[in-house]
Short mmCIF file of C-alpha atoms in Angstrom, two decimals:
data_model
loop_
_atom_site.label_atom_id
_atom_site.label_comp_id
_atom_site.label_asym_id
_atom_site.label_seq_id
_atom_site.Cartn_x
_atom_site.Cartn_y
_atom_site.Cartn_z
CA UNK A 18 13.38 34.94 -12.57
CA UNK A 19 12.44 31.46 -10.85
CA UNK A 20 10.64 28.59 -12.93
CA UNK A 21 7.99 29.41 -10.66
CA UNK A 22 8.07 33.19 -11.01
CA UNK A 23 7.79 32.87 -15.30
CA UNK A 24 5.24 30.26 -14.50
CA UNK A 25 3.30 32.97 -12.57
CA UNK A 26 4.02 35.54 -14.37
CA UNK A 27 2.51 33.91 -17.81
CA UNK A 28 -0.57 32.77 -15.99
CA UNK A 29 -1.29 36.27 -14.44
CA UNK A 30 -1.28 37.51 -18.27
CA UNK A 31 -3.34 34.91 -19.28
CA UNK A 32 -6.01 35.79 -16.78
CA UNK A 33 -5.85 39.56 -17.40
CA UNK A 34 -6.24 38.73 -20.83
CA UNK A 35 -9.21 36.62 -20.22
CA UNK A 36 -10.90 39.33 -18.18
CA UNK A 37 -10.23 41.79 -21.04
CA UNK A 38 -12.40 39.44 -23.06
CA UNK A 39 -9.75 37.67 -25.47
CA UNK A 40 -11.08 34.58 -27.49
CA UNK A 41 -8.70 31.65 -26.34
CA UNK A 42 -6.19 31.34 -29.44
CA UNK A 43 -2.97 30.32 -30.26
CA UNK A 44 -0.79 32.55 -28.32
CA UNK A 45 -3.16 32.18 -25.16
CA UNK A 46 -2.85 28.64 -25.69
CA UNK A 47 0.87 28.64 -25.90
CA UNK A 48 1.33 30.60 -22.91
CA UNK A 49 -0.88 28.49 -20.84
CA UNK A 50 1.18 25.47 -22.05
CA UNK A 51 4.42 27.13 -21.35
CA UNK A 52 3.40 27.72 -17.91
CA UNK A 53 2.19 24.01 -16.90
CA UNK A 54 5.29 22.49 -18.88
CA UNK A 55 7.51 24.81 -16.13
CA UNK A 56 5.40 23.92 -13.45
CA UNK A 57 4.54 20.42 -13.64
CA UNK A 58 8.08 19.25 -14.99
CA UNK A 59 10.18 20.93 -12.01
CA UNK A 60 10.08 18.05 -9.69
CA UNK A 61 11.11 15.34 -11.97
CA UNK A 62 13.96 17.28 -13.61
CA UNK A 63 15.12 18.02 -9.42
CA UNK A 64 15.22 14.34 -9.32
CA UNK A 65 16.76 13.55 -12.57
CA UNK A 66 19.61 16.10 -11.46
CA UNK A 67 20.03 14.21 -8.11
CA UNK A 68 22.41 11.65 -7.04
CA UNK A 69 20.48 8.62 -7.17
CA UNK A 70 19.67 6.66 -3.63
CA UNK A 71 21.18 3.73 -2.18
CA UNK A 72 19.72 0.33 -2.94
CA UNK A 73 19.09 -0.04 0.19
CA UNK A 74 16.86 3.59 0.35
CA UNK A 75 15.35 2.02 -2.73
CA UNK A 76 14.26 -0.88 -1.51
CA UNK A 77 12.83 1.27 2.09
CA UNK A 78 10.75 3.03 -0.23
CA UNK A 79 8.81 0.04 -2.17
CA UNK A 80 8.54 -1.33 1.14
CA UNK A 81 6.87 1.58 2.50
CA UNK A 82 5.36 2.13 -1.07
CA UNK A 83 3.09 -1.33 -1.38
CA UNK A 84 2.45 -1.35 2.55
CA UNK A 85 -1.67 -0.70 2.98
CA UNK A 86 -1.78 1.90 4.84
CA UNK A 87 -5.60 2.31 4.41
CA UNK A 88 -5.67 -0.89 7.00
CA UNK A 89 -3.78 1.33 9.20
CA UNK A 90 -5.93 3.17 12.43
CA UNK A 91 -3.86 6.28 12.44
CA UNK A 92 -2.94 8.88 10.00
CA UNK A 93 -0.30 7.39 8.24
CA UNK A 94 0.24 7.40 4.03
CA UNK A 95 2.83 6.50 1.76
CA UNK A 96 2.82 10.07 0.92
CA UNK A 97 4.51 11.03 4.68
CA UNK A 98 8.00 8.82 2.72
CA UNK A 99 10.99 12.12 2.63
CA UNK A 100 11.57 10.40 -0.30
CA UNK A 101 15.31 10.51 -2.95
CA UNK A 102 15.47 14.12 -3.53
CA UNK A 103 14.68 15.51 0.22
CA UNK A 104 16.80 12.01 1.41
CA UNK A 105 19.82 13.39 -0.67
CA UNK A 106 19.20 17.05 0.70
CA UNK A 107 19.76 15.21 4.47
CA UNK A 108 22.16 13.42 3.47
CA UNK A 109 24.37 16.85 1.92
CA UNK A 110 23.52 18.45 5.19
CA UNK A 111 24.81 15.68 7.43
CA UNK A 112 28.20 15.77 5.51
CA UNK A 113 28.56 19.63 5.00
CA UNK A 114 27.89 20.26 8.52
CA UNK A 115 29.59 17.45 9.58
CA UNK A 116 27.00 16.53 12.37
CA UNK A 117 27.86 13.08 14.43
CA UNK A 118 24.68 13.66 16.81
CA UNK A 119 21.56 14.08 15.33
CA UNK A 120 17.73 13.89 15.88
CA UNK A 121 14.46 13.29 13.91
CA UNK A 122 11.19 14.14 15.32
CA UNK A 123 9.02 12.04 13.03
CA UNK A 124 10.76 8.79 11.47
CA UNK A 125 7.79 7.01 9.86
CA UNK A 126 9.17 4.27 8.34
CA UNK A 127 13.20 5.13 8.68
CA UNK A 128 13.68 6.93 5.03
CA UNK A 129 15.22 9.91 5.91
CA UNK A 130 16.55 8.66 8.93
CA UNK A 131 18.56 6.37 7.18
CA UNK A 132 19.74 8.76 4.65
CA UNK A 133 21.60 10.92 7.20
CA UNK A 134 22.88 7.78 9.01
CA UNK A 135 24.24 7.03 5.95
CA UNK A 136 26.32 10.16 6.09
CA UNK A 137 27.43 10.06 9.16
CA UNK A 138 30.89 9.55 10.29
CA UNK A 139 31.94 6.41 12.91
CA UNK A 140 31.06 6.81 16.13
CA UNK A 141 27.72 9.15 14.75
CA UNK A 142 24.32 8.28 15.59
CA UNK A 143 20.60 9.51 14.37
CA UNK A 144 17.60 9.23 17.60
CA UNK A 145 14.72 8.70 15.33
CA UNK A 146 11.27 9.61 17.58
CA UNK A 147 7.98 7.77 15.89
CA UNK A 148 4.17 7.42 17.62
CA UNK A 149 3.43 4.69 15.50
CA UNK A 150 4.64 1.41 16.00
CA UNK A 151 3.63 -0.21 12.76
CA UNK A 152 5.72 2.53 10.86
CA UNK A 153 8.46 1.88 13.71
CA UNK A 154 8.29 -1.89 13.14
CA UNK A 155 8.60 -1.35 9.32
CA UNK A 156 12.37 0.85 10.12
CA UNK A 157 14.10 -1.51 12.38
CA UNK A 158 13.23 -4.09 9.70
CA UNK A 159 15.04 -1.97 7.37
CA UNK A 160 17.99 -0.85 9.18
CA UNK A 161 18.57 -4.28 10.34
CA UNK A 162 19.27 -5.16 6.83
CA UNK A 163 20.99 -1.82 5.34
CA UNK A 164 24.26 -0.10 5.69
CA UNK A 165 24.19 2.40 8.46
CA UNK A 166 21.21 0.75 9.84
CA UNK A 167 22.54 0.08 13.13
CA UNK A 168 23.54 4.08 13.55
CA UNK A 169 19.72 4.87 14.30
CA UNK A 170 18.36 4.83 17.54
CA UNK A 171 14.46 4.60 17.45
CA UNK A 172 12.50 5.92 20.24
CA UNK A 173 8.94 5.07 20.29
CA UNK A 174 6.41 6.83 21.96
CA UNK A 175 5.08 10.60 22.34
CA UNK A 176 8.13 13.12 20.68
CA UNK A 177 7.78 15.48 23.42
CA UNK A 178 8.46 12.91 26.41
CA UNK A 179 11.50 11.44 24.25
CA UNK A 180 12.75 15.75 24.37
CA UNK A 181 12.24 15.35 27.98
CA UNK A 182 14.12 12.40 28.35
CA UNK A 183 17.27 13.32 26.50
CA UNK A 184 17.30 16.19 28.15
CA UNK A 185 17.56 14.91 31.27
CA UNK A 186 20.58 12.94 29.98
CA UNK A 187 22.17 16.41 28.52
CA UNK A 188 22.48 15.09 25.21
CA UNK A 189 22.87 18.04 22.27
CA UNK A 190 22.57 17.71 18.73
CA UNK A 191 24.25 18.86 15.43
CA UNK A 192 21.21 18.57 13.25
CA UNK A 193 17.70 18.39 14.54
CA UNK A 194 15.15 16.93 11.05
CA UNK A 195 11.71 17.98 12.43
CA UNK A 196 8.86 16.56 10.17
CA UNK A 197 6.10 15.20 12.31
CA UNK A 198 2.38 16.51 13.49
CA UNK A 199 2.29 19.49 12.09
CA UNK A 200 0.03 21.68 14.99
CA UNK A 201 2.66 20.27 17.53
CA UNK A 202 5.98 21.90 15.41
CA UNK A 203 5.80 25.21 17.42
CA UNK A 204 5.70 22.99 21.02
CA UNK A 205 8.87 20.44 19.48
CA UNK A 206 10.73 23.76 18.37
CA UNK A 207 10.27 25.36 22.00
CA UNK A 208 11.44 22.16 23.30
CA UNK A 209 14.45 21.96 21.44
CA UNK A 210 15.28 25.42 22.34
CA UNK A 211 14.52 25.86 25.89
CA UNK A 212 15.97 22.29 26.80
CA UNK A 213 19.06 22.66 25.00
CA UNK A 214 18.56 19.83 22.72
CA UNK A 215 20.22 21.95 19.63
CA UNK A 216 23.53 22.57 20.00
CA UNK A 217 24.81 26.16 19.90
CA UNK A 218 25.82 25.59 16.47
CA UNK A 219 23.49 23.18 15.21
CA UNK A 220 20.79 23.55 12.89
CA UNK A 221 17.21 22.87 12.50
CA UNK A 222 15.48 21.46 9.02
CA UNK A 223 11.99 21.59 9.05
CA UNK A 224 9.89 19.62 6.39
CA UNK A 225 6.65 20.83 4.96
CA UNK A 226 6.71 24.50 5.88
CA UNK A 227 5.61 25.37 1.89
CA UNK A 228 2.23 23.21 2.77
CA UNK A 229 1.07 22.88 -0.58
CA UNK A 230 0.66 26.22 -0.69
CA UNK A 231 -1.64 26.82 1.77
CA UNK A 232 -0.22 29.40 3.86
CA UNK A 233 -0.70 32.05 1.09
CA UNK A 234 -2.90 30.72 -1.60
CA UNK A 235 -5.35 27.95 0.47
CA UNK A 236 -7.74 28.21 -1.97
CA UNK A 237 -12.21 28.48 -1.88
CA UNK A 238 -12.49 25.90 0.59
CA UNK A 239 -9.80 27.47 3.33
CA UNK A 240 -6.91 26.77 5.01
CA UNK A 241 -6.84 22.66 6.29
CA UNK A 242 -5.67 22.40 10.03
CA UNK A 243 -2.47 21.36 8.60
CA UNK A 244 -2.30 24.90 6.94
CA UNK A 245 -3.32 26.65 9.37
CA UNK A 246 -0.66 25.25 11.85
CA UNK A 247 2.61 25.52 9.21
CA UNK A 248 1.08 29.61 8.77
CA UNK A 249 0.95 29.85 12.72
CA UNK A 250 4.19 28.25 12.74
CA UNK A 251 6.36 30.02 9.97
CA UNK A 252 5.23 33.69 11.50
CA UNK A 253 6.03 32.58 14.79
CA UNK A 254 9.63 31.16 13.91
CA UNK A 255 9.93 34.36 11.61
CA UNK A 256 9.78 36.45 15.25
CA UNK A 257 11.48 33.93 16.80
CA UNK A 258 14.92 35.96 18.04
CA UNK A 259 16.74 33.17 19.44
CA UNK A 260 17.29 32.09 15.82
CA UNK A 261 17.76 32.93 11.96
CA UNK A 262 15.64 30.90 9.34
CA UNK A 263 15.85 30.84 5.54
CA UNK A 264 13.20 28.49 3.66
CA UNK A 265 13.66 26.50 0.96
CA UNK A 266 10.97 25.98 -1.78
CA UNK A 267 12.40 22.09 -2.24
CA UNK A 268 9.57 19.93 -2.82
CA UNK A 269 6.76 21.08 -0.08
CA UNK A 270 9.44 23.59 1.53
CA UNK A 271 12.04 22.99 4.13
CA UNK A 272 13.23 25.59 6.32
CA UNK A 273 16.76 25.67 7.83
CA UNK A 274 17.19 27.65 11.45
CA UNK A 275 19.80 27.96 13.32
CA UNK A 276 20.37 29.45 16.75
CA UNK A 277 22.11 32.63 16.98
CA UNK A 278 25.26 33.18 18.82
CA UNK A 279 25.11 35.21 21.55
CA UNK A 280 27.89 38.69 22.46
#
């Protein structure tokens, strides 16, 4: 059994209890608590068991942290930062893969780019697409200042014309970190596959496929675009024969897929 699954498991009884009609007493009461102190104390104890960031991922993240993004015209929050636990996770896979070429489709403001560039050996580099050039603006600040800074490579425009465009140069990479617009992850997945971008045995981490949930509990009010897009996009990777996927219920999910090696 999962935190999760006992967490479920005691709320279920709690609400067939209810429905039988039991007052709300003490061993209601407990279970209820049981259940929130599993749920709501998961993420912190992930990140107390965590190797700490770098000082220099620190100080990225109060940067992005008191930056008003409510002045900003676009969709950006401090909410899209990867974050220490998720940066860590990049950073493990950079080193236990031991990927020298690898890609982001979504930087924001350089977090998790950073964190694999950390990781990488000499002579490795991370191409780091972003729409935004405020958030852009905010990395090369960053990486001009911190170690393994000048490993990233930030390309700034439209994702899908930067796929193009490397393409055309027949680069390949060893790890692909997908976490941008979520309705466009089924075009920037077909992109990396039918250009060649992913290297035969490279592999794919894809941020955000859990979406709060909403792909199997959304809730009274439905399914938000963003929902509906990750539940498109999971069942279509799922049938997706040119690769094998397993997804990971770290912080709002992250799915790792890598292609399949052909007789």
């Amino acid at each position: 059994m999962t935190p999760v699954g006992i967490a479920g498991a005691l709320l279920d009884s709690v609400v067939r209890r209810l429905d039988a009609g039991e007052e709300v007493g003490e061993d209601l009461m407990g279970d209820l608590s049981r259940a929130r102190d599993l749920v709501r104390g998961l993420d912190d104890y992930v990140a107390r068991s965590t190797t700490a960031p770098t000082a220099d991922l620190v100080e990225l993240e109060r940067r992005t942290r008191h930056e008003p993004w409510t002045d900003s015209p676009g969709p950006l929050e401090q909410e899209m930062l990867s974050g220490a636990v998720e940066g860590a996770f990049l950073r493990m896979l950079v080193a236990a893969t031991g990927a020298v070429d690898v890609l982001e489709i979504g930087m924001f403001t350089g977090y998790s780019a950073l964190a694999m560039a950390q990781a990488l050996p000499d002579g490795g580099r991370v191409v780091a697409c972003e729409i935004d050039d405020r958030a852009a603006e905010i990395a090369r600040s960053a990486f001009a200042q911190a170690r393994g800074g000048d490993r990233v490579d930030v390309r700034v425009g439209p994702a899908a014309t930067t796929l193009r465009d490397l393409a055309s140069n027949g680069d390949r990479f060893d790890l692909v970190f997908l976490d941008a617009d979520k309705p466009g992850y089924d075009g920037y997945v077909r992109d990396l596959l039918d250009l060649d971008l992913l290297a035969e045995d490279g592999l794919l981490c894809i941020d955000n496929t859990l979406m709060q949930g909403e792909p199997w509990a959304a809730g009274p009010g439905g399914a938000s675009a963003n929902g509906v897009a990750i539940t498109t996009f999971n069942l279509a990777l799922a049938a997706d024969e040119r690769v094998e996927q397993v997804l990971v219920p770290l912080r709002d999910g992250v799915t790792l897929a890598r292609r399949v090696r052909r007789p």
